[in-house]
Coordinates of C-alpha atoms and ligand atoms in Angstrom, one line a residue:
M1 CA 114.3 187.1 83.7
A2 CA 117.0 184.4 84.0
N3 CA 116.3 180.7 83.6
P4 CA 113.6 179.5 86.1
E5 CA 114.7 178.0 89.4
Q6 CA 113.4 174.5 90.0
V7 CA 112.4 175.3 93.7
V8 CA 112.7 178.5 95.7
V9 CA 112.2 178.1 99.5
L10 CA 111.2 181.3 101.3
G11 CA 112.5 181.5 104.9
G12 CA 115.7 180.1 106.4
G13 CA 114.5 179.1 109.8
I14 CA 114.8 175.4 110.8
S15 CA 111.7 174.5 108.7
G16 CA 112.9 176.1 105.5
L17 CA 116.5 174.9 106.0
A18 CA 115.2 171.3 106.5
C19 CA 113.1 171.5 103.4
A20 CA 115.9 172.9 101.3
L21 CA 118.5 170.4 102.6
R22 CA 116.2 167.4 101.9
L23 CA 115.5 168.7 98.4
R24 CA 119.3 168.9 97.8
Q25 CA 119.7 165.3 99.1
L26 CA 117.0 164.3 96.6
G27 CA 118.9 165.9 93.8
V28 CA 116.5 168.8 93.3
P29 CA 118.2 172.2 92.6
V30 CA 117.0 174.7 95.3
T31 CA 117.5 178.3 96.2
L32 CA 116.6 179.6 99.7
L33 CA 115.9 183.2 100.5
D34 CA 115.8 184.7 104.0
E35 CA 115.6 188.3 105.1
G36 CA 117.8 187.8 108.1
E37 CA 121.5 188.4 108.4
R38 CA 122.1 184.9 109.7
P39 CA 120.2 181.6 109.1
G40 CA 118.1 179.9 111.8
G41 CA 115.1 182.3 112.3
L42 CA 114.1 182.0 115.9
I43 CA 117.1 179.8 116.6
G44 CA 120.1 182.0 117.5
T45 CA 123.1 181.6 119.7
V46 CA 125.2 184.5 120.9
E47 CA 128.5 184.5 122.9
E48 CA 128.9 187.5 125.2
D49 CA 131.6 188.1 127.9
G50 CA 132.3 184.3 128.1
F51 CA 128.5 183.5 128.3
L52 CA 126.6 181.5 125.7
F53 CA 123.1 182.7 125.4
E54 CA 120.2 181.5 123.2
S55 CA 117.6 183.9 121.6
G56 CA 114.9 181.2 121.3
P57 CA 115.1 177.5 121.9
Q58 CA 117.5 176.5 124.7
S59 CA 117.6 172.8 123.7
F60 CA 115.8 170.2 121.6
Q61 CA 114.7 166.7 121.9
G62 CA 117.1 164.4 120.2
T63 CA 114.6 162.4 118.1
D64 CA 116.0 159.7 115.8
L65 CA 115.5 161.9 112.8
L66 CA 117.4 164.8 114.3
L67 CA 120.2 162.7 115.5
E68 CA 120.5 161.2 112.0
L69 CA 120.6 164.7 110.5
I70 CA 123.3 165.8 113.0
R71 CA 125.4 162.7 112.0
E72 CA 124.9 163.5 108.3
L73 CA 126.0 167.1 108.9
G74 CA 129.2 165.8 110.7
I75 CA 128.5 167.8 113.9
E76 CA 127.8 164.9 116.2
N77 CA 131.1 165.6 118.1
E78 CA 129.6 169.0 119.0
L79 CA 126.4 167.4 120.5
C80 CA 125.8 167.5 124.3
M81 CA 123.0 165.8 126.1
A82 CA 121.5 166.9 129.4
D83 CA 121.4 164.6 132.3
A84 CA 118.0 162.8 131.9
R85 CA 117.6 162.9 135.7
A86 CA 118.0 166.7 136.0
P87 CA 115.0 167.7 138.1
R88 CA 112.4 170.2 136.9
F89 CA 110.6 172.4 139.3
V90 CA 107.3 174.3 139.6
L91 CA 106.9 177.2 142.0
R92 CA 104.1 176.7 144.5
H93 CA 103.4 179.2 147.3
G94 CA 106.8 180.8 146.6
R95 CA 108.8 177.5 147.0
L96 CA 110.4 175.3 144.4
Q97 CA 108.7 171.9 144.2
K98 CA 110.1 169.0 142.2
V99 CA 107.9 167.8 139.3
P100 CA 107.3 164.1 140.1
M101 CA 108.6 162.0 137.1
S102 CA 107.4 158.5 138.3
P103 CA 104.4 157.0 140.1
Q104 CA 106.6 156.5 143.2
A105 CA 107.7 160.1 143.1
M106 CA 104.1 161.1 142.7
L107 CA 103.2 159.4 145.9
G108 CA 105.6 161.5 147.9
S109 CA 105.4 164.7 145.9
S110 CA 104.7 168.0 147.7
L111 CA 103.8 169.8 144.5
L112 CA 100.2 168.5 144.5
G113 CA 97.8 167.8 147.4
A114 CA 96.7 164.2 148.2
A115 CA 93.4 164.5 146.3
A116 CA 95.1 165.7 143.1
R117 CA 97.8 163.0 143.3
W118 CA 95.1 160.4 143.8
K119 CA 93.3 161.7 140.7
I120 CA 96.4 161.0 138.6
L121 CA 97.2 157.6 140.2
S122 CA 93.6 156.4 139.9
E123 CA 93.0 157.8 136.3
P124 CA 93.6 154.4 134.6
F125 CA 90.7 153.0 136.5
R126 CA 88.2 155.8 135.6
K127 CA 87.3 155.4 131.9
T128 CA 86.0 158.6 130.3
R129 CA 84.5 159.5 127.0
T130 CA 85.7 162.4 124.7
P131 CA 83.0 165.0 124.1
T132 CA 81.9 165.4 120.5
E133 CA 82.8 169.0 120.2
E134 CA 86.4 170.2 120.2
E135 CA 87.7 170.7 123.7
S136 CA 90.2 173.2 125.1
V137 CA 93.2 171.9 127.1
A138 CA 91.9 173.5 130.2
S139 CA 88.5 172.0 130.0
F140 CA 89.9 168.6 129.3
V141 CA 92.3 168.7 132.3
R142 CA 89.5 170.0 134.6
R143 CA 87.2 167.3 133.5
K144 CA 89.8 164.4 133.8
F145 CA 92.0 165.6 136.7
G146 CA 90.6 168.7 138.4
H147 CA 91.6 172.4 138.8
E148 CA 94.8 171.9 140.9
I149 CA 96.5 169.8 138.2
L150 CA 95.5 172.3 135.6
E151 CA 97.0 175.2 137.6
Y152 CA 100.2 173.6 138.9
L153 CA 101.1 171.1 136.3
V154 CA 99.5 171.5 132.9
A155 CA 99.1 175.3 132.5
P156 CA 102.8 176.0 133.3
F157 CA 103.8 173.2 130.9
V158 CA 101.6 174.7 128.2
S159 CA 103.3 178.1 128.8
G160 CA 106.7 176.4 128.4
V161 CA 105.9 174.8 125.1
Y162 CA 103.3 177.1 123.3
A163 CA 103.5 180.3 125.4
G164 CA 99.8 179.5 125.2
D165 CA 96.5 180.0 127.1
P166 CA 95.1 176.5 128.1
E167 CA 91.6 178.0 128.0
K168 CA 92.1 178.7 124.2
L169 CA 94.4 175.9 123.1
S170 CA 92.8 173.0 121.4
L171 CA 93.6 169.6 123.0
R172 CA 93.2 167.9 119.6
A173 CA 95.6 170.3 117.8
A174 CA 98.1 170.9 120.5
F175 CA 98.3 167.5 122.2
P176 CA 96.8 165.0 119.7
S177 CA 98.1 161.9 121.6
L178 CA 96.1 162.8 124.7
D179 CA 92.9 163.2 122.6
E180 CA 93.6 159.9 120.8
W181 CA 94.4 158.0 124.1
E182 CA 91.2 159.0 125.7
R183 CA 89.2 158.1 122.5
E184 CA 90.9 154.7 122.2
Y185 CA 91.4 153.6 125.9
G186 CA 89.3 156.0 127.9
S187 CA 92.4 156.8 129.9
I188 CA 95.5 158.9 129.3
V189 CA 97.8 156.9 131.6
R190 CA 96.7 153.6 129.9
G191 CA 97.1 155.1 126.5
A192 CA 100.6 156.3 127.3
I193 CA 101.6 152.8 128.6
K194 CA 100.1 151.0 125.6
S195 CA 101.7 153.4 123.1
R196 CA 105.1 152.8 124.8
G197 CA 104.5 149.1 124.5
K198 CA 103.8 149.4 120.8
G199 CA 107.1 151.4 120.2
T200 CA 110.7 150.4 120.6
K201 CA 110.4 150.6 124.5
K202 CA 113.1 153.3 124.3
G203 CA 112.6 156.1 126.9
P204 CA 111.8 159.7 125.7
P205 CA 114.4 161.3 123.4
P206 CA 117.3 162.9 125.3
L207 CA 117.4 166.7 125.8
C208 CA 120.2 168.0 123.6
S209 CA 122.2 171.0 122.5
F210 CA 125.7 171.6 121.1
R211 CA 128.9 172.8 122.8
R212 CA 128.5 176.1 120.9
G213 CA 124.7 176.3 121.3
V214 CA 121.6 175.3 119.3
G215 CA 122.7 177.6 116.4
T216 CA 125.3 175.0 115.5
L217 CA 122.6 173.0 113.8
T218 CA 121.2 175.8 111.6
R219 CA 124.7 177.1 110.8
A220 CA 125.7 173.6 109.6
M221 CA 122.5 173.2 107.6
A222 CA 123.0 176.6 105.9
A223 CA 126.7 175.8 105.3
R224 CA 125.7 172.6 103.5
L225 CA 123.5 174.6 101.2
G226 CA 126.4 177.0 100.4
D227 CA 125.6 179.9 98.1
R228 CA 122.2 178.3 97.5
A229 CA 121.1 179.9 100.8
R230 CA 120.9 183.7 100.3
M231 CA 120.7 185.7 103.5
G232 CA 119.6 189.4 103.5
A233 CA 117.0 188.7 100.8
R234 CA 113.6 190.0 101.8
V235 CA 110.7 188.6 99.8
D236 CA 107.9 191.0 99.1
E237 CA 105.5 188.9 97.1
V238 CA 104.9 185.8 95.1
R239 CA 102.9 186.1 91.8
K240 CA 101.5 183.5 89.4
L241 CA 102.9 183.4 85.9
D242 CA 100.4 182.4 83.3
A243 CA 102.5 181.5 80.2
A244 CA 102.0 177.8 79.5
G245 CA 105.1 175.6 79.6
C246 CA 107.1 178.1 81.6
A247 CA 107.7 178.6 85.3
R248 CA 104.5 178.9 87.4
Y249 CA 105.7 181.6 89.9
Q250 CA 107.5 184.8 90.2
V251 CA 109.2 185.7 93.5
N252 CA 109.9 189.4 94.0
S253 CA 112.5 190.3 96.7
V254 CA 114.9 193.0 97.8
F255 CA 118.6 192.2 98.2
E256 CA 121.1 194.9 99.3
G257 CA 118.5 197.6 98.5
R258 CA 117.9 196.4 94.9
G259 CA 114.7 194.7 93.7
E260 CA 115.3 191.2 92.3
T261 CA 112.9 188.8 90.6
L262 CA 113.2 185.0 90.3
S263 CA 110.9 182.7 88.4
A264 CA 110.4 179.2 89.8
H265 CA 108.5 176.0 89.0
V266 CA 107.9 175.5 92.8
V267 CA 107.7 177.9 95.7
V268 CA 107.9 176.6 99.3
V269 CA 106.8 179.2 101.8
A270 CA 108.5 178.6 105.1
T271 CA 108.0 181.9 106.8
P272 CA 105.6 182.4 109.8
A273 CA 102.0 182.1 108.8
Y274 CA 101.2 185.8 109.0
V275 CA 104.1 186.6 106.6
A276 CA 103.1 183.7 104.3
S277 CA 99.5 185.2 104.2
H278 CA 100.8 188.5 103.0
L279 CA 103.4 187.0 100.5
I280 CA 101.0 184.7 98.6
A281 CA 97.9 187.0 98.6
P282 CA 98.3 187.8 94.9
V283 CA 98.3 184.0 94.1
S284 CA 95.4 182.9 96.3
P285 CA 93.3 185.2 98.4
T286 CA 91.6 182.2 99.9
L287 CA 94.8 180.6 101.1
S288 CA 96.0 184.0 102.3
H289 CA 92.8 184.3 104.4
A290 CA 93.3 180.9 105.9
L291 CA 96.9 181.6 106.9
S292 CA 95.9 184.9 108.5
G293 CA 93.7 183.0 110.9
I294 CA 96.6 181.6 112.9
A295 CA 97.2 183.6 116.0
Y296 CA 100.6 184.2 117.5
A297 CA 101.8 184.9 121.0
G298 CA 104.8 187.2 121.8
V299 CA 107.6 186.1 124.1
A300 CA 110.4 188.1 125.8
V301 CA 113.6 186.2 126.4
V302 CA 116.0 187.5 129.0
A303 CA 119.4 185.7 129.3
S304 CA 121.3 186.7 132.4
G305 CA 124.8 185.8 133.6
Y306 CA 125.7 185.9 137.3
Y307 CA 128.5 184.8 139.7
A308 CA 127.5 181.4 141.0
N309 CA 127.7 182.7 144.6
Q310 CA 125.0 185.3 143.9
A311 CA 122.4 182.5 144.2
K312 CA 121.5 181.5 147.7
A313 CA 121.7 177.8 146.7
P314 CA 123.2 176.1 143.6
L315 CA 120.8 175.9 140.7
D316 CA 120.9 172.2 139.8
G317 CA 118.4 170.9 137.3
F318 CA 116.5 171.9 134.2
G319 CA 114.9 175.0 135.7
L320 CA 111.4 175.9 136.8
L321 CA 107.9 176.8 135.6
I322 CA 105.8 179.4 137.3
P323 CA 102.0 179.1 137.5
R324 CA 100.1 182.3 136.8
S325 CA 98.5 182.2 140.3
E326 CA 101.9 182.7 141.9
E327 CA 101.6 186.3 140.6
H328 CA 104.9 186.7 138.9
R329 CA 105.4 187.9 135.4
T330 CA 108.1 185.3 134.6
L331 CA 106.6 182.2 133.0
G332 CA 109.7 180.0 133.5
I333 CA 113.5 180.0 133.9
V334 CA 116.0 177.6 132.3
W335 CA 119.2 177.0 134.2
N336 CA 121.4 176.8 131.2
S337 CA 124.8 176.3 132.9
S338 CA 123.4 173.4 135.0
L339 CA 122.2 171.6 131.8
F340 CA 125.1 172.0 129.3
P341 CA 128.8 172.7 129.6
G342 CA 130.3 176.0 128.3
R343 CA 127.4 178.2 129.0
A344 CA 129.3 180.4 131.5
P345 CA 132.9 181.0 132.6
E346 CA 134.2 179.1 135.7
G347 CA 132.5 180.2 138.9
Q348 CA 129.6 181.9 137.0
M349 CA 126.2 180.8 135.8
A350 CA 123.8 181.5 132.9
I351 CA 120.0 181.4 133.2
T352 CA 117.2 182.4 130.8
S353 CA 113.8 183.8 131.8
F354 CA 110.7 183.8 129.6
L355 CA 107.9 186.3 129.9
G356 CA 104.8 187.3 128.0
G357 CA 102.9 184.6 126.1
A358 CA 99.2 184.5 125.3
T359 CA 98.3 185.2 129.0
D360 CA 100.4 188.3 129.3
P361 CA 100.5 189.9 125.8
E362 CA 101.5 193.4 127.0
M363 CA 104.9 192.2 128.2
V364 CA 106.6 192.2 124.7
E365 CA 105.4 195.8 124.3
K366 CA 107.4 197.1 127.3
P367 CA 110.9 198.7 126.9
D368 CA 113.9 196.4 127.5
E369 CA 114.8 198.2 130.8
T370 CA 111.4 197.5 132.3
I371 CA 111.6 193.8 131.3
V372 CA 115.1 193.5 132.8
A373 CA 114.0 195.2 136.0
I374 CA 111.1 192.7 136.3
V375 CA 113.5 189.8 135.7
E376 CA 116.1 191.0 138.2
D377 CA 113.4 191.5 140.9
E378 CA 111.8 188.1 140.3
N379 CA 115.1 186.3 140.0
S380 CA 115.9 187.7 143.5
R381 CA 112.4 186.8 145.0
I382 CA 112.2 183.4 143.4
L383 CA 115.8 182.1 143.3
G384 CA 117.2 184.3 146.1
I385 CA 119.8 185.8 143.6
V386 CA 121.5 188.8 145.2
G387 CA 122.7 191.8 143.1
Q388 CA 122.8 192.7 139.4
P389 CA 123.7 190.3 136.6
I390 CA 127.2 190.6 135.1
A391 CA 125.8 190.1 131.6
C392 CA 122.2 190.4 130.3
T393 CA 120.6 190.3 126.8
V394 CA 116.9 190.7 125.9
W395 CA 115.1 189.5 122.8
K396 CA 111.5 190.5 122.2
H397 CA 109.8 188.2 119.7
S398 CA 106.5 190.0 119.2
K399 CA 105.0 187.1 117.3
A400 CA 107.0 184.2 118.7
L401 CA 104.9 181.1 118.6
P402 CA 101.7 180.1 116.6
Q403 CA 98.8 179.2 118.9
Y404 CA 97.2 175.9 118.2
N405 CA 93.9 177.3 119.5
L406 CA 90.3 175.9 119.1
G407 CA 89.6 175.7 115.4
H408 CA 93.3 175.3 114.5
G409 CA 92.6 171.9 112.8
H410 CA 90.1 173.6 110.5
I411 CA 92.6 176.3 109.5
V412 CA 95.2 173.7 108.7
E413 CA 92.7 171.8 106.7
A414 CA 91.9 174.9 104.7
I415 CA 95.6 175.6 104.1
R416 CA 96.1 172.0 102.9
E417 CA 93.0 172.2 100.6
G418 CA 94.3 175.5 99.2
E419 CA 97.7 174.0 98.7
S420 CA 96.2 171.1 96.7
A421 CA 94.3 173.6 94.5
T422 CA 97.5 175.6 93.8
P423 CA 100.0 173.3 92.0
G424 CA 103.6 174.1 92.8
L425 CA 102.9 176.2 95.9
Y426 CA 103.8 174.5 99.3
F427 CA 104.0 175.5 102.9
A428 CA 106.3 174.5 105.8
G429 CA 106.5 176.0 109.3
N430 CA 105.9 175.5 113.0
Y431 CA 102.2 176.3 112.7
L432 CA 101.4 173.1 110.7
T433 CA 102.3 170.0 112.7
G434 CA 104.0 171.2 115.9
P435 CA 106.4 174.0 117.1
S436 CA 109.3 171.8 118.3
I437 CA 112.6 171.8 116.3
G438 CA 112.1 168.0 115.7
M439 CA 108.6 168.5 114.3
C440 CA 109.8 171.4 112.1
V441 CA 112.5 169.2 110.6
E442 CA 110.2 166.3 110.1
Q443 CA 107.7 168.5 108.4
G444 CA 110.3 170.3 106.3
F445 CA 111.6 166.9 105.1
H446 CA 108.1 165.7 104.3
T447 CA 107.4 168.9 102.3
A448 CA 110.6 168.3 100.3
E449 CA 109.6 164.8 99.5
T450 CA 106.1 165.9 98.3
V451 CA 107.8 168.6 96.1
S452 CA 110.2 166.1 94.6
T453 CA 107.2 163.7 93.7
Y454 CA 105.3 166.6 92.2
L455 CA 108.3 167.7 90.0
K456 CA 108.6 164.1 88.8
S457 CA 104.9 163.8 88.0
D458 CA 105.1 167.2 86.2
N459 CA 108.1 166.0 84.2
L460 CA 110.2 168.7 85.7
G461 CA 112.3 166.7 88.1
Ligands
FAD1 C1 111.3 181.7 123.0 C2 111.2 180.4 122.3 C3 111.7 179.2 122.9 C4 111.6 178.0 122.2 N1 112.1 176.9 122.8 C5 112.1 175.7 122.2 C6 112.8 174.6 122.7 O1 113.3 174.6 123.8 N2 112.8 173.4 122.0 C7 112.2 173.3 120.7 O2 112.2 172.3 120.1 N3 111.6 174.4 120.2 C8 111.5 175.6 120.9 N4 110.9 176.7 120.3 C9 110.2 176.5 119.0 C10 111.1 176.5 117.8 O3 112.2 177.3 118.1 C11 110.4 177.2 116.6 O4 109.1 176.6 116.5 C12 111.1 176.9 115.3 O5 112.5 177.4 115.5 C13 110.4 177.7 114.2 O6 111.1 177.5 113.0 P1 110.5 178.0 111.6 O7 111.5 177.8 110.6 O8 109.2 177.3 111.4 O9 110.2 179.5 111.8 P2 111.2 180.7 112.0 O10 112.3 180.4 112.9 O11 110.3 181.9 112.5 O12 111.8 181.0 110.6 C14 111.1 181.8 109.6 C15 112.1 182.5 108.7 O13 111.5 183.3 107.7 C16 112.2 184.4 107.5 N5 111.4 185.5 106.9 C17 110.3 186.1 107.5 N6 109.8 187.0 106.6 C18 110.5 186.9 105.5 C19 110.5 187.6 104.2 N7 109.5 188.5 103.9 N8 111.4 187.3 103.3 C20 112.4 186.4 103.5 N9 112.5 185.7 104.7 C21 111.5 185.9 105.6 C22 112.7 184.8 108.9 O14 113.9 185.6 108.8 C23 113.0 183.5 109.5 O15 114.4 183.1 109.3 C24 111.0 177.9 120.9 C25 110.5 179.1 120.3 C26 110.6 180.3 121.0 C27 110.1 181.6 120.3

């Protein structure tokens, strides 16, 4: 075996790339291995017949940390920001209803009935107490706001972020601020106002992408790592090395059909949890068991290109979410070409439909043709689109997003305990602190900083 690597990062999605890049910034030599042909994992942009389609995330919130990373990578000129006033819609009784974004808009909104609107507006005056046992998102919303708000506002939003089932998602794990605000102030609205007062009074981060798609970010991150990021390297297992004074771990992988072995002082596993569980089983069966407890939901993504005049009215806005009670299979549709420039040729439009999720697990099992037929039919019934798309691409992510279900907090605690008991083995990924791109980067950076401190304390850094 060659000289040991200082750190090997397994997985080149945004979490692994962020961790490897931060290690590099901290002066720690790092090698990243990913089984894919291109970096980015779930993030992937393709250009087809003049359309720009995204296989996973369609945009991201430009948090301060992400904007700083983008500047550091020298790609800020590529950045585009969506119009913050772009309306979002929810389908109710077959009609698109604007989501109210302010108390004034709430008063006149036709998305919710008068009683539901009153529940929201009067919430700051009704103090409630958090139950002692862990609560699901659905039970929390029913208790505080009633069923209509759950069905037409919260459940569709939960589908949009987690592809999740609100009856199973843990409020504390998936939306920790809501849990905290009720605990501290007895009211969500009051908590939100107070927390904004404590901060910089800036509005929410802008919704961003790049001229050439979200993949610009992960391509630039991988380019910065240069030949330290090795694509096409499938890791099969991580083993512990016992010899004192030498590297702690052995990473076995397959590259271009040949088995390869690396030894490393530190291994950061940044694959999905179910892969991590399998890879580290020889090192710690306990950790492997904890990781295997994280459930995933599958998502089918269908990107479609049409002539603009195929829609009965211009699609202006972010897009729409569709409550399950509307009895469609589509969970939501993003109107890409209304949000960002360069998504479709002149006179044409690009939209992306999402199907499946925790409440419709069979969808990702269906053949592509069936999924496309469902999308064409529903695009016609919901948006009034006439005729076939001129371009269409389907991605089926059978395990797309980790579910922050009831008990998730205990699983993460067990993973963290296992990590502390296994020096030199670390984890990063969207199942730990949040699935958004911003959270993955923040967490990848944090893991890198912990690794750097560990190496210094072990006199290896
Ligand atoms: C459909 C969809 C829409 C989304 N929309 C948004 C959005 O609009 N905004 C937002 O902020 N977030 C969004 N997200 C969430 C976000 O994209 C993900 O949470 C994030 O990209 C996950 O990054 P990751 O690095 O943790 O995992 P992944 O991207 O899954 O990366 C894991 C990597 O591990 C590699 N790997 C796996 N097994 C092995 C192995 N054995 N050996 C070597 N490598 C291996 C894979 O190739 C992959 O590159 C969306 C997610 C999905 C699925």
